[in-house]
mmCIF file of C-alpha atoms (C1' of nucleotides) in Angstrom:
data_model
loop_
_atom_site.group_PDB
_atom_site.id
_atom_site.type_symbol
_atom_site.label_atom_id
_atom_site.label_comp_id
_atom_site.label_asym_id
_atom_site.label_seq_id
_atom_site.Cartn_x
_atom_site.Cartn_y
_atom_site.Cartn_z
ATOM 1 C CA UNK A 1 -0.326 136.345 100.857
ATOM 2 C CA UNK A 2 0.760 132.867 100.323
ATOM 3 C CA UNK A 3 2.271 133.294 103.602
ATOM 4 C CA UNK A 4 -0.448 133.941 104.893
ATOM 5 C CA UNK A 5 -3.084 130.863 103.540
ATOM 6 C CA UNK A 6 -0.579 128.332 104.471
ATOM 7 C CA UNK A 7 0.095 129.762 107.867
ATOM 8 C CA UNK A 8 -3.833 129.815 108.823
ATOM 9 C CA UNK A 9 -4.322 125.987 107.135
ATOM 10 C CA UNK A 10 -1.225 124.841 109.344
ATOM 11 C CA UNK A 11 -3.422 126.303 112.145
ATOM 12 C CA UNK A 12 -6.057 123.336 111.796
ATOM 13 C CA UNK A 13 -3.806 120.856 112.754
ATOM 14 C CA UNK A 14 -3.950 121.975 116.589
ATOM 15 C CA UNK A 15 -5.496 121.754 119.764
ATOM 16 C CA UNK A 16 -8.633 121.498 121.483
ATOM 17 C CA UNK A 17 -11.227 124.193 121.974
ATOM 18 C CA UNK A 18 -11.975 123.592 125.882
ATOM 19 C CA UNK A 19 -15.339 126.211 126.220
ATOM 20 C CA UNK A 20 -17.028 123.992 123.163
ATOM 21 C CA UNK A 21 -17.671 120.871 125.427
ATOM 22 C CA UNK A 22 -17.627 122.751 128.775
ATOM 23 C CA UNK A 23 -20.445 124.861 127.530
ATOM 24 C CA UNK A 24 -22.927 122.345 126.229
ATOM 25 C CA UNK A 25 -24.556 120.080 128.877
ATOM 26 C CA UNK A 26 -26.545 118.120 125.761
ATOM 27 C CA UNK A 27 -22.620 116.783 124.936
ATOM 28 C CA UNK A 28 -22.574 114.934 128.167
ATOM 29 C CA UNK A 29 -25.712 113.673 127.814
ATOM 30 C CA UNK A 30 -25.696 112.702 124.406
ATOM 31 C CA UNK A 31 -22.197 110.443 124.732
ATOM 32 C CA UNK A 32 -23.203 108.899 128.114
ATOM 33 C CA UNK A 33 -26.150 106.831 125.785
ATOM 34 C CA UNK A 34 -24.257 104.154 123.727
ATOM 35 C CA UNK A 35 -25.193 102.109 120.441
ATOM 36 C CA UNK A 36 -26.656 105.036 118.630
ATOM 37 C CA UNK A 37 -23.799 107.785 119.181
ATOM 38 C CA UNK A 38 -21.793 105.239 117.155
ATOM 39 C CA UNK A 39 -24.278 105.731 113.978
ATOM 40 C CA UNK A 40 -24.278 108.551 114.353
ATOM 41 C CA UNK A 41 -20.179 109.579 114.278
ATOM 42 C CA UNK A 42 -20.367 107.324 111.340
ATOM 43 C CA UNK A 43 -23.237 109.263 109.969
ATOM 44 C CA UNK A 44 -21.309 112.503 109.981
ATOM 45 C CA UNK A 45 -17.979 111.292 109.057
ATOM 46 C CA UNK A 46 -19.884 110.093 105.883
ATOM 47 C CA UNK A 47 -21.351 113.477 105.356
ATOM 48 C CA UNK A 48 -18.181 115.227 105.780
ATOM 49 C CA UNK A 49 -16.610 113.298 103.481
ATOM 50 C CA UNK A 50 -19.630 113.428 100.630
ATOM 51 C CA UNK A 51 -18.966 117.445 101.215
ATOM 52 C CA UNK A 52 -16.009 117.325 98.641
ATOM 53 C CA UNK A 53 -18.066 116.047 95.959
ATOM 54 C CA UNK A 54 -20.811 118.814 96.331
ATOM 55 C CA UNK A 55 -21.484 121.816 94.705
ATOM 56 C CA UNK A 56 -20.426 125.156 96.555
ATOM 57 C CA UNK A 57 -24.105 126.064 97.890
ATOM 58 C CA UNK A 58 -24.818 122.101 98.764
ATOM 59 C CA UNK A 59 -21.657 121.454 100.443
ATOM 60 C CA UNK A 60 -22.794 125.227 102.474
ATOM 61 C CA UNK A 61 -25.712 124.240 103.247
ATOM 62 C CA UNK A 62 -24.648 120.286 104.313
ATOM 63 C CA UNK A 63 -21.942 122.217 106.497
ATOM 64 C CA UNK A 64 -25.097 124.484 108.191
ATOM 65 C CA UNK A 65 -26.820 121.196 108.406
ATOM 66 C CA UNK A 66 -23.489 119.925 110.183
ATOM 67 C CA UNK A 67 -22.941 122.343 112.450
ATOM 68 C CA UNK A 68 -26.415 121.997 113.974
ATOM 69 C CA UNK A 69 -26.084 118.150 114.535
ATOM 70 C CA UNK A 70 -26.884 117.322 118.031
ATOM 71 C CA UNK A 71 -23.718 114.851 118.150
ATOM 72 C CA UNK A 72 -21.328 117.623 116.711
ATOM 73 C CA UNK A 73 -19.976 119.059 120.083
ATOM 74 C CA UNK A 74 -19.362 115.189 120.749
ATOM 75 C CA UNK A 75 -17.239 114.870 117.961
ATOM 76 C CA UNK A 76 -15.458 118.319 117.958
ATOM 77 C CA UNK A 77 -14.334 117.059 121.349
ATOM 78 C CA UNK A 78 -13.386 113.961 120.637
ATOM 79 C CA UNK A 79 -11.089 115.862 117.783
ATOM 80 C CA UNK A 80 -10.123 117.873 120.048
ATOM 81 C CA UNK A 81 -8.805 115.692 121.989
ATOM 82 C CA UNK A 82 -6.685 113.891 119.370
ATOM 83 C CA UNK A 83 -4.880 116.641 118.380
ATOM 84 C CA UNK A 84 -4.043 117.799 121.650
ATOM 85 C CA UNK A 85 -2.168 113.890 122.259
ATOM 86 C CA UNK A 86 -0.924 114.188 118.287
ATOM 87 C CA UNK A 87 0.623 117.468 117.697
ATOM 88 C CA UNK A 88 0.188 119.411 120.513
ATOM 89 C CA UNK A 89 3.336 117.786 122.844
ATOM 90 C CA UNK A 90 5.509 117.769 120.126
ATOM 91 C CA UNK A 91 5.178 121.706 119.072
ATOM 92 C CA UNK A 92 5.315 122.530 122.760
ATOM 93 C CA UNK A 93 8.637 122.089 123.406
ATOM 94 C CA UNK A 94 10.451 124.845 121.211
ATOM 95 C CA UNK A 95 8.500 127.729 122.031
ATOM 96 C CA UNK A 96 9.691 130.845 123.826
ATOM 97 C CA UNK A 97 11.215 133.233 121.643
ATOM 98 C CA UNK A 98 14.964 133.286 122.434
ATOM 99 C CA UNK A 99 15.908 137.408 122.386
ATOM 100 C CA UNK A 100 17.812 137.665 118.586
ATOM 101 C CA UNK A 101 21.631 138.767 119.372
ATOM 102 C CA UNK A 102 21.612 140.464 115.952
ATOM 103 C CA UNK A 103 18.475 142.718 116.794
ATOM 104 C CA UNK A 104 20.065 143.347 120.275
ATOM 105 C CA UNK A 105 23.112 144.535 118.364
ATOM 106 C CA UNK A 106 21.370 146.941 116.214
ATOM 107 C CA UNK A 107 18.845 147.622 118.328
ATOM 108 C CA UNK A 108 21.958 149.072 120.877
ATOM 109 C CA UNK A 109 23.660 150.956 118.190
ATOM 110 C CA UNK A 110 20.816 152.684 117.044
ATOM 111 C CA UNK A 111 20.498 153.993 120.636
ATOM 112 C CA UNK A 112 23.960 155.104 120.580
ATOM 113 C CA UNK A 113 23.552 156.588 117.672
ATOM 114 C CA UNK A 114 20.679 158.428 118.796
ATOM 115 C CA UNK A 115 18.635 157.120 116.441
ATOM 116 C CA UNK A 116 15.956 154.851 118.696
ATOM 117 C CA UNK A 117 16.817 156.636 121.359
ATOM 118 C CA UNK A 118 14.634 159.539 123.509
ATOM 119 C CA UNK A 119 13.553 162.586 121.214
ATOM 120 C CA UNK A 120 15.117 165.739 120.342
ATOM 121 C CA UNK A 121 17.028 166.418 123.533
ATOM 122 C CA UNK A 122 18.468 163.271 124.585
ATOM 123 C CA UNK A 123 18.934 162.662 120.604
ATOM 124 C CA UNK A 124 21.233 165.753 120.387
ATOM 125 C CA UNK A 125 23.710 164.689 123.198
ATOM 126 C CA UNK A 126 23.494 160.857 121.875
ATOM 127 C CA UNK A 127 24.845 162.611 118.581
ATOM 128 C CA UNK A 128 27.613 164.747 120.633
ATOM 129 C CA UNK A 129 28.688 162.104 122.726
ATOM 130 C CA UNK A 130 29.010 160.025 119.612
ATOM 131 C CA UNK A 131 31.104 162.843 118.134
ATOM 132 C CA UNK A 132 33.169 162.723 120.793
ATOM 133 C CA UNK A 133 33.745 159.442 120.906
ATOM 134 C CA UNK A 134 34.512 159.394 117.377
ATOM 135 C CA UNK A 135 36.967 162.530 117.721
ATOM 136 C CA UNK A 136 39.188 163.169 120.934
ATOM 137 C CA UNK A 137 37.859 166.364 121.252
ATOM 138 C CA UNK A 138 34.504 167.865 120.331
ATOM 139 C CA UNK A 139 34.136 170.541 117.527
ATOM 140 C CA UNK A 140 31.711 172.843 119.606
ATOM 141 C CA UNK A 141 29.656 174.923 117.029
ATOM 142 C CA UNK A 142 31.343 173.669 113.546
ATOM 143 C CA UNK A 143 28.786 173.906 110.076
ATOM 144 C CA UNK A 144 29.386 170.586 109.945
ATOM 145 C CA UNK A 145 28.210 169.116 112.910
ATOM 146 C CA UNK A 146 24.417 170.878 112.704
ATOM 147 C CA UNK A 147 24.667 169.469 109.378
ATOM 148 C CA UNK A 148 25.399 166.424 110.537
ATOM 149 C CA UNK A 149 22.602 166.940 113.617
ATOM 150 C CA UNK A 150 19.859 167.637 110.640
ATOM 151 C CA UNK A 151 21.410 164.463 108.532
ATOM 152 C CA UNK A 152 20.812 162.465 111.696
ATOM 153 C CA UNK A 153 17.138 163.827 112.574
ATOM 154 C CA UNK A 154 16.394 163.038 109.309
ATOM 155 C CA UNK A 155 16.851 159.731 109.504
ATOM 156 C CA UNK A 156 15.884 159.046 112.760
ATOM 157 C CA UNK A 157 12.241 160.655 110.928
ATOM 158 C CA UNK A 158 11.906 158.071 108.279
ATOM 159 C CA UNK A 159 12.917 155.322 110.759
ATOM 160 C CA UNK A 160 10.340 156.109 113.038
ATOM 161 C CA UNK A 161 7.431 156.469 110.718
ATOM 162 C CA UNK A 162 8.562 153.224 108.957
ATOM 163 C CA UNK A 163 8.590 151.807 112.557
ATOM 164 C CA UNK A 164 5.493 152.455 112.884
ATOM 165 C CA UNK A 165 3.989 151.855 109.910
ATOM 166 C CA UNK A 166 5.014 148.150 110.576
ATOM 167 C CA UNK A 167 3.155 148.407 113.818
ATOM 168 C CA UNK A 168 0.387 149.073 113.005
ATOM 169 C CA UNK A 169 0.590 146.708 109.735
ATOM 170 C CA UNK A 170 1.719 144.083 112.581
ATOM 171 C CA UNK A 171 -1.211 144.691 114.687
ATOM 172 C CA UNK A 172 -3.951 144.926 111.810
ATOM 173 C CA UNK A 173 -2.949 141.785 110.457
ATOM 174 C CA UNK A 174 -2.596 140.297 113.880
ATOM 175 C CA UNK A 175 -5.738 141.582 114.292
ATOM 176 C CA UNK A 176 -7.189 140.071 111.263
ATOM 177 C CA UNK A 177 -5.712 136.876 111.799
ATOM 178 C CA UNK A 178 -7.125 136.504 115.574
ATOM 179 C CA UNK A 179 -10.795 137.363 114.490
ATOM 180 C CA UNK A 180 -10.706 134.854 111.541
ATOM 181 C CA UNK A 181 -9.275 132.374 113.807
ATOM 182 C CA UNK A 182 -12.043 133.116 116.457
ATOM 183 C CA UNK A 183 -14.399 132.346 113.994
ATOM 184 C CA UNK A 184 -13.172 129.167 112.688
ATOM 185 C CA UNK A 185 -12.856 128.219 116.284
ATOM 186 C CA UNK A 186 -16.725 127.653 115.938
ATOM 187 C CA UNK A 187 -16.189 124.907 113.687
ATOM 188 C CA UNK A 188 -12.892 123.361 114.123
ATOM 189 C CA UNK A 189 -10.823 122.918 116.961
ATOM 190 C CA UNK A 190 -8.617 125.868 117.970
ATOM 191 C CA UNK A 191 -7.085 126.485 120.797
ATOM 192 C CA UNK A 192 -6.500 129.983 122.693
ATOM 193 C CA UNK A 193 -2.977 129.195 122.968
ATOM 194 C CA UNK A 194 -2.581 128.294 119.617
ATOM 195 C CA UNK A 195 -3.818 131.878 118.460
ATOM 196 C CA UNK A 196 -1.690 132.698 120.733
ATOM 197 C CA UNK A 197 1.169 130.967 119.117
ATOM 198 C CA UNK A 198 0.084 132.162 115.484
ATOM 199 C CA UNK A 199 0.485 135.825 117.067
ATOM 200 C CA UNK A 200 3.935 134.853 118.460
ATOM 201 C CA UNK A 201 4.399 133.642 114.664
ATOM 202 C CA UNK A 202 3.249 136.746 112.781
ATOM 203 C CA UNK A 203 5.212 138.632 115.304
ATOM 204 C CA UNK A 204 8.508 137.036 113.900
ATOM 205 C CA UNK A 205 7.728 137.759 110.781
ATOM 206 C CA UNK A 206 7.301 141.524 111.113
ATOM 207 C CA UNK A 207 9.970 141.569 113.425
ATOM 208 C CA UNK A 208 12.570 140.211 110.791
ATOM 209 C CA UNK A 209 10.996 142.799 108.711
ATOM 210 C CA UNK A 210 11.690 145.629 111.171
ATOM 211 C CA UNK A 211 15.328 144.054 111.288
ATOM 212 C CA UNK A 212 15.843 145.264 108.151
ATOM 213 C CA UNK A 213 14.781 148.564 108.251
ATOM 214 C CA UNK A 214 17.177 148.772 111.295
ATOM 215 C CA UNK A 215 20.009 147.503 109.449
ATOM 216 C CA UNK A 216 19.405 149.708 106.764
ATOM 217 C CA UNK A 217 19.360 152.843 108.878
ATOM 218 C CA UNK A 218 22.369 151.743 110.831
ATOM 219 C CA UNK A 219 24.131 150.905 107.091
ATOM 220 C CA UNK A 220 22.637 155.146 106.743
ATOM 221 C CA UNK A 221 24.080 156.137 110.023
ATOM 222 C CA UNK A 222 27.411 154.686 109.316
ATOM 223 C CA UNK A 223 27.800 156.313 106.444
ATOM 224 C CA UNK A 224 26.260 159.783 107.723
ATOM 225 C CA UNK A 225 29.335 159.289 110.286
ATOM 226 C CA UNK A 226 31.621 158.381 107.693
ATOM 227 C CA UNK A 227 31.354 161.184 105.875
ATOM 228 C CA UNK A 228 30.843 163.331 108.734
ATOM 229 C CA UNK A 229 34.305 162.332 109.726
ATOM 230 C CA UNK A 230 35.627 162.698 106.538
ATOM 231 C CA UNK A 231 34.392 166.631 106.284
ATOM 232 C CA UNK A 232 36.173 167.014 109.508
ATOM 233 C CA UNK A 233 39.329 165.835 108.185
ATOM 234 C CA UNK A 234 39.380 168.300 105.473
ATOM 235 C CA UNK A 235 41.833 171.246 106.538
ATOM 236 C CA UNK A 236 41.682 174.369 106.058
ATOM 237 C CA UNK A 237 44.402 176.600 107.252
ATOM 238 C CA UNK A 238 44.313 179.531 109.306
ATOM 239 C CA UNK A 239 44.264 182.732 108.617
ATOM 240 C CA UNK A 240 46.993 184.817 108.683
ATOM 241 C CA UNK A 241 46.182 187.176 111.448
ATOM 242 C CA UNK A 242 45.073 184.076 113.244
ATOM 243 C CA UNK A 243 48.503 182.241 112.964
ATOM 244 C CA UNK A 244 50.016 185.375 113.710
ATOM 245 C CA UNK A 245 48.319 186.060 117.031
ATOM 246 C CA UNK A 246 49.037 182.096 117.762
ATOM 247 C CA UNK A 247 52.754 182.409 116.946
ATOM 248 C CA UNK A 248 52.987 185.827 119.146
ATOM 249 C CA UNK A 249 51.861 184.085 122.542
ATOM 250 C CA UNK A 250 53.792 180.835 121.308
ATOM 251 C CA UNK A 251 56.909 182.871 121.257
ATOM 252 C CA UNK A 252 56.304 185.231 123.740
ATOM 253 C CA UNK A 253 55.519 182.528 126.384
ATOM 254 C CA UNK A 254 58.216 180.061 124.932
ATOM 255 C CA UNK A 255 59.692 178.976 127.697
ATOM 256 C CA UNK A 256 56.006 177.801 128.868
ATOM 257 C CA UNK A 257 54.241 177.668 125.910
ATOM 258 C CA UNK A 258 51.014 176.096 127.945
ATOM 259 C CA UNK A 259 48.141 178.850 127.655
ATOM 260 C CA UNK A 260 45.780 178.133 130.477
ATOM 261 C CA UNK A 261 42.177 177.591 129.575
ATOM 262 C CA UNK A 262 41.234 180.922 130.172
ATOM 263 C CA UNK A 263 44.026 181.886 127.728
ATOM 264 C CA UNK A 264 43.089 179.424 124.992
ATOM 265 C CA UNK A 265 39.963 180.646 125.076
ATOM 266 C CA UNK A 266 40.810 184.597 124.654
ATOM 267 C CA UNK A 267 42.953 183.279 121.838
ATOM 268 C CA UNK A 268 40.033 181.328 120.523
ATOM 269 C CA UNK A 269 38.094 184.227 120.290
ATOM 270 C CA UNK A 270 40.821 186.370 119.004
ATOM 271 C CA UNK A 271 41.507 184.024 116.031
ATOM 272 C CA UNK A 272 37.697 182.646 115.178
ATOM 273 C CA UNK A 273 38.398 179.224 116.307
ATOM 274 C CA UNK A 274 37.371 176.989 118.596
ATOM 275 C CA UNK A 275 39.370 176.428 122.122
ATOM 276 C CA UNK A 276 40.106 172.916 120.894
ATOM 277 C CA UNK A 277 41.722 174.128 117.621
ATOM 278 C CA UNK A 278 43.764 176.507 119.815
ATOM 279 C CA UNK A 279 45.093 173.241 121.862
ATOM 280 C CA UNK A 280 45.563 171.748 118.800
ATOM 281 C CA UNK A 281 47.594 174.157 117.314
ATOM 282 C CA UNK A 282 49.976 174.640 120.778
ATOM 283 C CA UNK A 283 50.035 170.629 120.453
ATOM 284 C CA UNK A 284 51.682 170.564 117.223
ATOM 285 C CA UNK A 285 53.574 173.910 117.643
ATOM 286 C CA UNK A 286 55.953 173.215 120.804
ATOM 287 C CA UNK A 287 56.510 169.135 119.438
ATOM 288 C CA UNK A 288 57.100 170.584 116.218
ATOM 289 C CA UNK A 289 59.266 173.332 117.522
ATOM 290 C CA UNK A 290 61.348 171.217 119.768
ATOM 291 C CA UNK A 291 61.726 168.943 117.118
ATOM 292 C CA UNK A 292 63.524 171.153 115.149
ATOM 293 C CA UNK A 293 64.471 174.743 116.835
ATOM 294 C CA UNK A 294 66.790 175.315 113.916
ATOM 295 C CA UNK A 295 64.070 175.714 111.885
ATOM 296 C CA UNK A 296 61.838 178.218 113.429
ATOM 297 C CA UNK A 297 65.139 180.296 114.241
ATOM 298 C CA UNK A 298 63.955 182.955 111.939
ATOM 299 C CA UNK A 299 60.569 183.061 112.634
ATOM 300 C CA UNK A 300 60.896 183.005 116.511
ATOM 301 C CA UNK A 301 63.320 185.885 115.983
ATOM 302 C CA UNK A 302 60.626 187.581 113.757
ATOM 303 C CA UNK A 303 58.028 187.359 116.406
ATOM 304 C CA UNK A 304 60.561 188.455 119.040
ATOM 305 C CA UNK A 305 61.410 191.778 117.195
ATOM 306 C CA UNK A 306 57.803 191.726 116.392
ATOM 307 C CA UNK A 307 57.075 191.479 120.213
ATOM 308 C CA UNK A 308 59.800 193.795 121.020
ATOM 309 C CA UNK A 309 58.261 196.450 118.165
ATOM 310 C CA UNK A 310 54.489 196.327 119.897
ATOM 311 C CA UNK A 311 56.403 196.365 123.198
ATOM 312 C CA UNK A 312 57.815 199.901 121.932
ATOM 313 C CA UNK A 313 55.014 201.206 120.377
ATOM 314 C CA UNK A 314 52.731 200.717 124.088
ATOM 315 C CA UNK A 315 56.086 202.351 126.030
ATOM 316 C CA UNK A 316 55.850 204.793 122.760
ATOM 317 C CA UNK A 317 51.745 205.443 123.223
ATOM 318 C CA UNK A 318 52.550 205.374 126.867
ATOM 319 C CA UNK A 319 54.853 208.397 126.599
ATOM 320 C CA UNK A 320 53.107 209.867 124.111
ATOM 321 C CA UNK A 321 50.792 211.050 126.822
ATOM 322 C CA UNK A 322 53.504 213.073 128.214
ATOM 323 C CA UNK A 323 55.329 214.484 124.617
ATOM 324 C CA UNK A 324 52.940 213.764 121.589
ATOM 325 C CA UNK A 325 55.928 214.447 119.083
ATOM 326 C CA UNK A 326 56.725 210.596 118.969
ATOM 327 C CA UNK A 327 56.117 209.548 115.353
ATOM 328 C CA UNK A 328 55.175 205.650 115.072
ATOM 329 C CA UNK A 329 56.322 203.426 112.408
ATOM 330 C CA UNK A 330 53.719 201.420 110.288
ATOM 331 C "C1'" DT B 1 53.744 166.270 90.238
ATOM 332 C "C1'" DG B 2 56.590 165.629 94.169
ATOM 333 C "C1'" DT B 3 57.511 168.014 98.582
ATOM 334 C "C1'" DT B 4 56.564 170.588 102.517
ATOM 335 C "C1'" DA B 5 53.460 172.771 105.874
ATOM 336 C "C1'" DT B 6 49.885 172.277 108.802
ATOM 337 C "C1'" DG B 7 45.514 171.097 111.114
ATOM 338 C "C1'" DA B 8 43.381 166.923 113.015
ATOM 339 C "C1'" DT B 9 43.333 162.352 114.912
ATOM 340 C "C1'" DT B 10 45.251 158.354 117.190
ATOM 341 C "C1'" DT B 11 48.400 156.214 120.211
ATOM 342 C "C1'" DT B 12 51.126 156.247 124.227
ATOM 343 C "C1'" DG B 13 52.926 157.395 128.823
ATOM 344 C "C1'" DG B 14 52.392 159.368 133.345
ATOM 345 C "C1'" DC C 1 42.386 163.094 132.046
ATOM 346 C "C1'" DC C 2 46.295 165.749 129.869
ATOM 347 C "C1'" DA C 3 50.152 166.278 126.992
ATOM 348 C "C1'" DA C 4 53.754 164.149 123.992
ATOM 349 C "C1'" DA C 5 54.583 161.654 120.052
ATOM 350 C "C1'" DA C 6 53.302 159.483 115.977
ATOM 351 C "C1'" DT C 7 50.506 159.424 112.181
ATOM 352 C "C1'" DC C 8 47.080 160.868 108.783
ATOM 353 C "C1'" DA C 9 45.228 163.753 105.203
ATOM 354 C "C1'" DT C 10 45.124 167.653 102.610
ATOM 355 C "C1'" DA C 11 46.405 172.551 101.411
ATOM 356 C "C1'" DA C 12 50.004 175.129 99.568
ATOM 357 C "C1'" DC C 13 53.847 175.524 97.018
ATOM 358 C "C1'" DA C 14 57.865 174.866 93.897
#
DNA sequence: TGTTATGATTTTGG
DNA sequence: CCAAAATCATAACA
């Protein structure tokens, strides 16, 4: 809270508080009649400085005593006044917050991310598009991507409530600081704007606070992707039927290996894989093939008398029908 | 432990 | 945007 003390004593230093010498008609009066106004100030300034060397409860009740002296509003104007000329032109130059680049950074990946972004809906697609962006194609369905979905809620939780936890801490203290300034306006000079411009103040601060906890769940989300990505690297082969009904179109349709999309998808289903895993696998198949027909001689010869075998056993079911002698072979 | 096979991703070309 | 080609990373194997 040291912070906080030496932010509200840099406060007296400002301004003038208008309404104090507007309001009180005796302030006019008072200054327009000369010669004793002048023994008076003096009178006070004495006073105020005597305060110091008082006890706690004298130095109170001297301040009371102050407060209710007819030429105070006189002099709380006339301090008023000097602070305005003193401090007040040179402090108003730099104001206006300028927007922070970094925050805009984060702030933008977060709602990429679908962190920040709209709730559960939105947040879902913001976490498939990112997938998809990250990947050429998107794994539709995978364990690992509701995993990573619940990973991502997760943290998009605990960065909201943090988020607004500071908020409210923001605006309690804000608060705080507004109604104690409001107060000391009635005996020293304070200016609306310059509450204003302790707000803008204790806004900064929280802010740079709240940049943190965005960088840290950005730092969480980049490594939720990471190894997100990572999991999706890991390969694990097919199974054998499921090569084996790959490699029996691949073969079969080898001089235009290109199933159509309605055909990827039958072979998705027929294998347990996704539609993208069956381009996949026709990707690396026919450059792999062409690459090297020598090598998949045997095999494409294996699937042919394969092919050529099922072909026989449908024209041997068919005419089994007609003469159910046929025997089939296993 | 080195090599090959294979699924996935990235880059490139039309 | 799709497919080829290149490349990556790991499973499977010798």
């Amino acid at each position: 809270m040291d912070d906080q003390t030496r932010m509200l004593a840099g406060m007296g230093g400002l301004g003038g508080l208008s309404q104090a010498d507007v309001g009180d008609p005796d302030s006019v009066r008072k200054q327009q009649s000369l010669g004793q106004p002048q023994q008076d100030i003096g009178d006070i300034l004495q006073q105020i400085m005597a305060i110091t060397d008082e006890s706690l409860d004298e130095a109170q009740a001297r301040k009371h005593a102050l407060n209710c002296h007819r030429m105070k509003p006189a002099l709380f104007s006339v301090l008023c006044e000097i602070k305005e000329k003193t401090v007040l032109s040179i402090r108003g130059v730099q104001e206006e917050d300028p927007p922070d680049p970094q925050i805009m950074r984060l702030d933008n990946m977060l709602l990429a991310e679908g962190v920040s972004g709209p709730e559960k809906g939105g947040g879902s697609a913001a976490a498939a598009a990112a997938a998809a962006a990250a990947g050429g194609s998107p794994n539709d369905g995978s364990i690992e991507h509701s995993d990573y979905r619940a990973k991502l809620t997760q943290i998009r939780q605990i960065y909201h409530s943090e988020l607004e936890k500071y908020e409210q801490a923001c605006s309690e203290f804000t608060n705080h600081v507004m109604n104690l300034l409001r107060e000391q306006s009635r005996t020293r000079p304070i200016s609306p704007k310059e509450i204003e411009r302790m707000v803008a103040i204790i806004h900064r601060k929280f802010s740079s606070i709240q940049m943190q906890l965005k960088q840290s769940t950005c730092e969480a989300v980049m490594i939720l992707r990471s190894r997100f990505l990572d999991a999706r690297r890991k390969r694990r082969n097919f199974n054998k039927q499921a090569t084996e009904v790959l490699n029996e179109y691949f073969y079969s349709h080898l001089s235009n290996p290109y199933p159509s999309e309605e055909a990827k998808e039958e072979l998705a289903k027929k294998c347990g894989i996704t539609v993208s895993q069956v381009s996949n696998w026709f990707g690396n198949k026919r450059i792999r093939y062409k690459k090297n027909i020598g090598k998949f001689q045997e095999e494409a010869n294996l699937y042919a008398v394969k092919t050529a075998v099922d072909a026989a056993n449908v024209s041997a079911q068919a005419s089994q029908a007609n003469s159910p002698a046929t025997p089939n072979s296993g």
